[in-house]
XYZ file of C-alpha atoms in Angstrom:
258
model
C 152.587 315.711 -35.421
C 153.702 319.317 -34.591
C 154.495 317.966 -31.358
C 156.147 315.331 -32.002
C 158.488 317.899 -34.296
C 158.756 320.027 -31.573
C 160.136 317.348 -29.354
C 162.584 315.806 -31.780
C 163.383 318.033 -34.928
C 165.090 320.730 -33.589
C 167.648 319.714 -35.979
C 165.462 317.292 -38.123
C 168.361 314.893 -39.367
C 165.688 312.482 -40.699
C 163.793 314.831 -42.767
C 160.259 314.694 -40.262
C 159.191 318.070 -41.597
C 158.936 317.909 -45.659
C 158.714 321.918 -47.181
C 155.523 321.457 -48.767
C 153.652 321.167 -45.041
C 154.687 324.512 -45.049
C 154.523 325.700 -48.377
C 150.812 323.954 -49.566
C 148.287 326.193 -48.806
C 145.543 323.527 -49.286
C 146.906 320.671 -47.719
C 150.402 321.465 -45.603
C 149.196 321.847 -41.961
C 152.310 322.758 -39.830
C 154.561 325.899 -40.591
C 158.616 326.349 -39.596
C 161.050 328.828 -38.382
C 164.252 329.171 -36.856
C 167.297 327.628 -38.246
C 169.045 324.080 -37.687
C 169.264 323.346 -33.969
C 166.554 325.637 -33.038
C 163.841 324.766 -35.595
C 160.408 325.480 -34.155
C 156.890 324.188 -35.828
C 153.288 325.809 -35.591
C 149.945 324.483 -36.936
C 148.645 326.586 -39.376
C 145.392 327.725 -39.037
C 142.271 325.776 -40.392
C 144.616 322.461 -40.279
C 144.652 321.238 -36.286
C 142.558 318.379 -36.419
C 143.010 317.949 -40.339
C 145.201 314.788 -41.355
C 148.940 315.338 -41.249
C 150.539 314.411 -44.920
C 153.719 315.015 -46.505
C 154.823 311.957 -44.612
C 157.002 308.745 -45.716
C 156.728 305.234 -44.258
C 159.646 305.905 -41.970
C 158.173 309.234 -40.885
C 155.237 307.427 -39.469
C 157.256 304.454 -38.268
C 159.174 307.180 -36.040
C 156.181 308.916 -34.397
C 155.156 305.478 -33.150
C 158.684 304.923 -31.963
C 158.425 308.594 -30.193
C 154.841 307.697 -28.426
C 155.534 304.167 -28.077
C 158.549 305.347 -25.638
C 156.491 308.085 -23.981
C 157.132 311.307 -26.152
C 160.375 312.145 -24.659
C 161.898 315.444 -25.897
C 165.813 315.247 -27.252
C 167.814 314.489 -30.729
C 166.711 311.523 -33.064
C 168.012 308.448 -31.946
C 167.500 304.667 -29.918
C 165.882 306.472 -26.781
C 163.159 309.082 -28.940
C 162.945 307.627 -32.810
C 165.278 304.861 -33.715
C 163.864 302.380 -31.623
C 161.075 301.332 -29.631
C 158.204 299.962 -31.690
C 160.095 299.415 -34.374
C 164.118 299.225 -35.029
C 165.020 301.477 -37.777
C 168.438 301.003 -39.412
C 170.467 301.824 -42.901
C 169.901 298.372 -43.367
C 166.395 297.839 -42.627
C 165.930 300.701 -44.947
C 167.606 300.285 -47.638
C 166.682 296.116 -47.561
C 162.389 297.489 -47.092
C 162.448 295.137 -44.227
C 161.651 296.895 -40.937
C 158.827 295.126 -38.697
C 157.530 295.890 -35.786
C 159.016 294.613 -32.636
C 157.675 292.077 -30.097
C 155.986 294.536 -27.061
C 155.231 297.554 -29.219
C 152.194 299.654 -27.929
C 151.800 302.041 -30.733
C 151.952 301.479 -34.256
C 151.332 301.269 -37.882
C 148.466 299.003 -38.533
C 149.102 296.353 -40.562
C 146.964 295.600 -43.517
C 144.643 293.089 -41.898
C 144.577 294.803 -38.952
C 143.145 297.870 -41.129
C 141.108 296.448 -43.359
C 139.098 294.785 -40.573
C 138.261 297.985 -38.807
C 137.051 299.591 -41.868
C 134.626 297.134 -43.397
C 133.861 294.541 -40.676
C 130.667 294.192 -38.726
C 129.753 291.825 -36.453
C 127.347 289.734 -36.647
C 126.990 290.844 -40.636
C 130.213 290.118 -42.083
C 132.594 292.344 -44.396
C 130.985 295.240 -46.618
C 132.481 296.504 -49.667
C 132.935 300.207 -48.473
C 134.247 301.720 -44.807
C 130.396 303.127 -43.715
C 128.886 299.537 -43.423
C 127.414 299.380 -46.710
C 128.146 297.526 -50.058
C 127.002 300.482 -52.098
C 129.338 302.709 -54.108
C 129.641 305.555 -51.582
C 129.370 309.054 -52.718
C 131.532 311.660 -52.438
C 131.340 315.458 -51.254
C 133.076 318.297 -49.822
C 131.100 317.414 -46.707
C 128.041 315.809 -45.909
C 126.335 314.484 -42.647
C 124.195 311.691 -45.184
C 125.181 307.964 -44.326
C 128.144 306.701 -46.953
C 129.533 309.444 -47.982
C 133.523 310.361 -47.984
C 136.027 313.450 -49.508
C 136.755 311.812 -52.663
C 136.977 312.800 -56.503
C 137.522 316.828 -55.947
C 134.857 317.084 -54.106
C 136.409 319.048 -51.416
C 139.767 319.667 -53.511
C 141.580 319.333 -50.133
C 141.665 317.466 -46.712
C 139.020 318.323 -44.739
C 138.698 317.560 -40.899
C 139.133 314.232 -39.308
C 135.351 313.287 -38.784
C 133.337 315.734 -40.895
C 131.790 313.021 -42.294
C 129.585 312.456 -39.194
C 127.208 309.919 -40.498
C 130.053 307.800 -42.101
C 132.183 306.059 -40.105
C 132.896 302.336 -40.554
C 130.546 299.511 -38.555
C 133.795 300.044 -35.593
C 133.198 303.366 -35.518
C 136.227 304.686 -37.458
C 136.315 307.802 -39.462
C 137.875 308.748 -42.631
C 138.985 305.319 -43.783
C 137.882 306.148 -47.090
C 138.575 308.937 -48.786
C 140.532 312.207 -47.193
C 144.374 310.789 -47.436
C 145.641 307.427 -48.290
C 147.368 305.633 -44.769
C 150.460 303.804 -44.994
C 150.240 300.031 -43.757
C 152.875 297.537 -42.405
C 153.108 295.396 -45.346
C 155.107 294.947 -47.748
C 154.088 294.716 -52.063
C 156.458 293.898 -54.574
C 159.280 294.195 -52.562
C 160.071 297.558 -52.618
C 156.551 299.059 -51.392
C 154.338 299.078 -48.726
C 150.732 298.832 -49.021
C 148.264 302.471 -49.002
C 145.133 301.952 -48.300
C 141.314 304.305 -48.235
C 141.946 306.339 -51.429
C 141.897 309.930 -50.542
C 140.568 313.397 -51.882
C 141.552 313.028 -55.526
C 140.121 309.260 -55.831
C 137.307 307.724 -57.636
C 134.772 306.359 -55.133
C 135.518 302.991 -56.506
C 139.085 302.986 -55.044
C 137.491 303.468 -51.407
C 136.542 299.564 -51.861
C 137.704 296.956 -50.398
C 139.055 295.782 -52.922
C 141.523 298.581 -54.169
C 145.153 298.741 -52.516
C 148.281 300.433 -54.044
C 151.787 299.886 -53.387
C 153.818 303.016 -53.031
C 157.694 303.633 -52.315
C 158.315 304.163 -48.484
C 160.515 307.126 -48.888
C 157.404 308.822 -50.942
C 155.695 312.095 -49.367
C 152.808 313.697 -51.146
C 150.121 315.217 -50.132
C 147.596 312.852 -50.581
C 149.276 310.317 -48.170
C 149.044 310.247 -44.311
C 148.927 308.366 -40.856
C 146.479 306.273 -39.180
C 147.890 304.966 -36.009
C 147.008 301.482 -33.885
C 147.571 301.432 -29.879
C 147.673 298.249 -28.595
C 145.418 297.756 -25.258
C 143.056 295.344 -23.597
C 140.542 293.966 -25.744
C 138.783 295.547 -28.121
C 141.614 298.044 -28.768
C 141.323 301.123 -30.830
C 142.446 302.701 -33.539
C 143.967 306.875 -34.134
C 143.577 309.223 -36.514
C 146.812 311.141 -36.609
C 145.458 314.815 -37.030
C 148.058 317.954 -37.839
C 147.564 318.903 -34.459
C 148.260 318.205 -31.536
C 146.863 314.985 -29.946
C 144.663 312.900 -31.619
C 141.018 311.809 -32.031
C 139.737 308.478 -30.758
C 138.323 306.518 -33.944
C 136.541 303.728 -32.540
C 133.574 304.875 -30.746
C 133.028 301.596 -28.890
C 135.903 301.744 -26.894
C 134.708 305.357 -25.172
C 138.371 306.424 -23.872
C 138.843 309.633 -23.282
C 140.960 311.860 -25.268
């Protein structure tokens, strides 16, 4: 995400960079300097492969615009952020009724798409929580014990994408429960879209498969981040956007390199 703010927000004029990624000591990963039109961004220490939060719907709908049309560097419009995977307009906005565009390579999961990589096995079926079981999973500041997550203070923070080494989902996905909520494509009551995993301050319960929560699109807190789909040959794979820069492969099956 730093890169992607170094590329585009040397001016920021849709609000990428929210203060408190700066300012929260626990959970803000990437710092600023410099004024408008030369604003530069640095990971913090401790945060680079930590979940990026302090990010709105739109914020994550831009970065897949930005990789979807090969990170180019330049101000935020049709040919870095505007376009691409998705068309983002005042109207599309305001109306909660951006989708994602016919050809798109990276992007927001939707909620099916998610919900399949965290609790579906083959050859078993669905399980109730994203480690492959149907038993309450337990939470901790860090474990490397089978179902476990960074939920209910535990950790009282993020902690790093795959810390939970013996916990990934029957795809081989990390973090899907527990750590930061991810924003999905779909839309709930009209003027939400649909969180899903629970995150650091959650009750194991709501890491079921059962919990979802609709939150406002322009919301950034920092409990709420990014999980990101590319679109590729079967079986695909799914991303873990991280503070830093890059990001880690999530489903171990697939074996691409970095």
């Amino acid at each position: 995400y730093a890169e992607f703010l170094n590329a585009v927000a040397a001016t920021d004029s849709n609000g990428l960079y929210h203060a408190s990624m700066g300012s929260d000591r626990r959970n803000g990963g990437i710092s600023r300097t410099g004024v408008a039109g030369s604003f530069l961004y640095t990971v913090k220490p401790g945060f680079a492969i930590k979940p990026v939060t302090y990010v709105s719907f739109y914020d994550a709908l831009r970065l897949a615009n930005w990789l979807h049309n090969g990170r180019p560097t330049g101000t935020q419009d049709a040919g870095t952020t505007e376009d691409g995977a998705y068309t983002i307009t005042a109207t599309g906005i305001s109306d909660n009724s951006i989708v994602r565009n016919g050809g798109a390579t990276i992007l927001l999961p939707n909620e099916h798409e998610w919900y399949k990589s965290a609790y579906y096995a083959e050859g078993a079926g669905y399980f109730e929580y994203p480690a492959g079981t149907s038993t309450l999973i337990s939470c901790a500041s860090s474990s490397g014990s089978g179902n476990t997550a960074n939920c209910d203070f535990q950790a009282n923070e993020l902690t790093e994408v795959g810390s939970f080494v013996a916990s990934a989902s029957p795809n081989g996905t990390f973090d899907q429960g527990g750590n930061a909520w991810e924003w999905t494509e779909d839309t709930i009551l009209g003027a939400g879209r649909v969180l899903r995993g629970g995150s650091f301050i959650d009750d194991p319960e709501v890491l079921g498969a059962t919990e979802r929560v609709g939150f406002l699109p322009i919301n950034e807190i920092a409990s709420v981040g990014i999980r990101l789909i590319r679109t590729v040959p079967e079986p695909g794979f799914l991303l873990q956007l991280i503070a830093g820069l890059g990001f880690l492969t999530a489903l171990a099956r697939s074996r691409e390199p970095r």
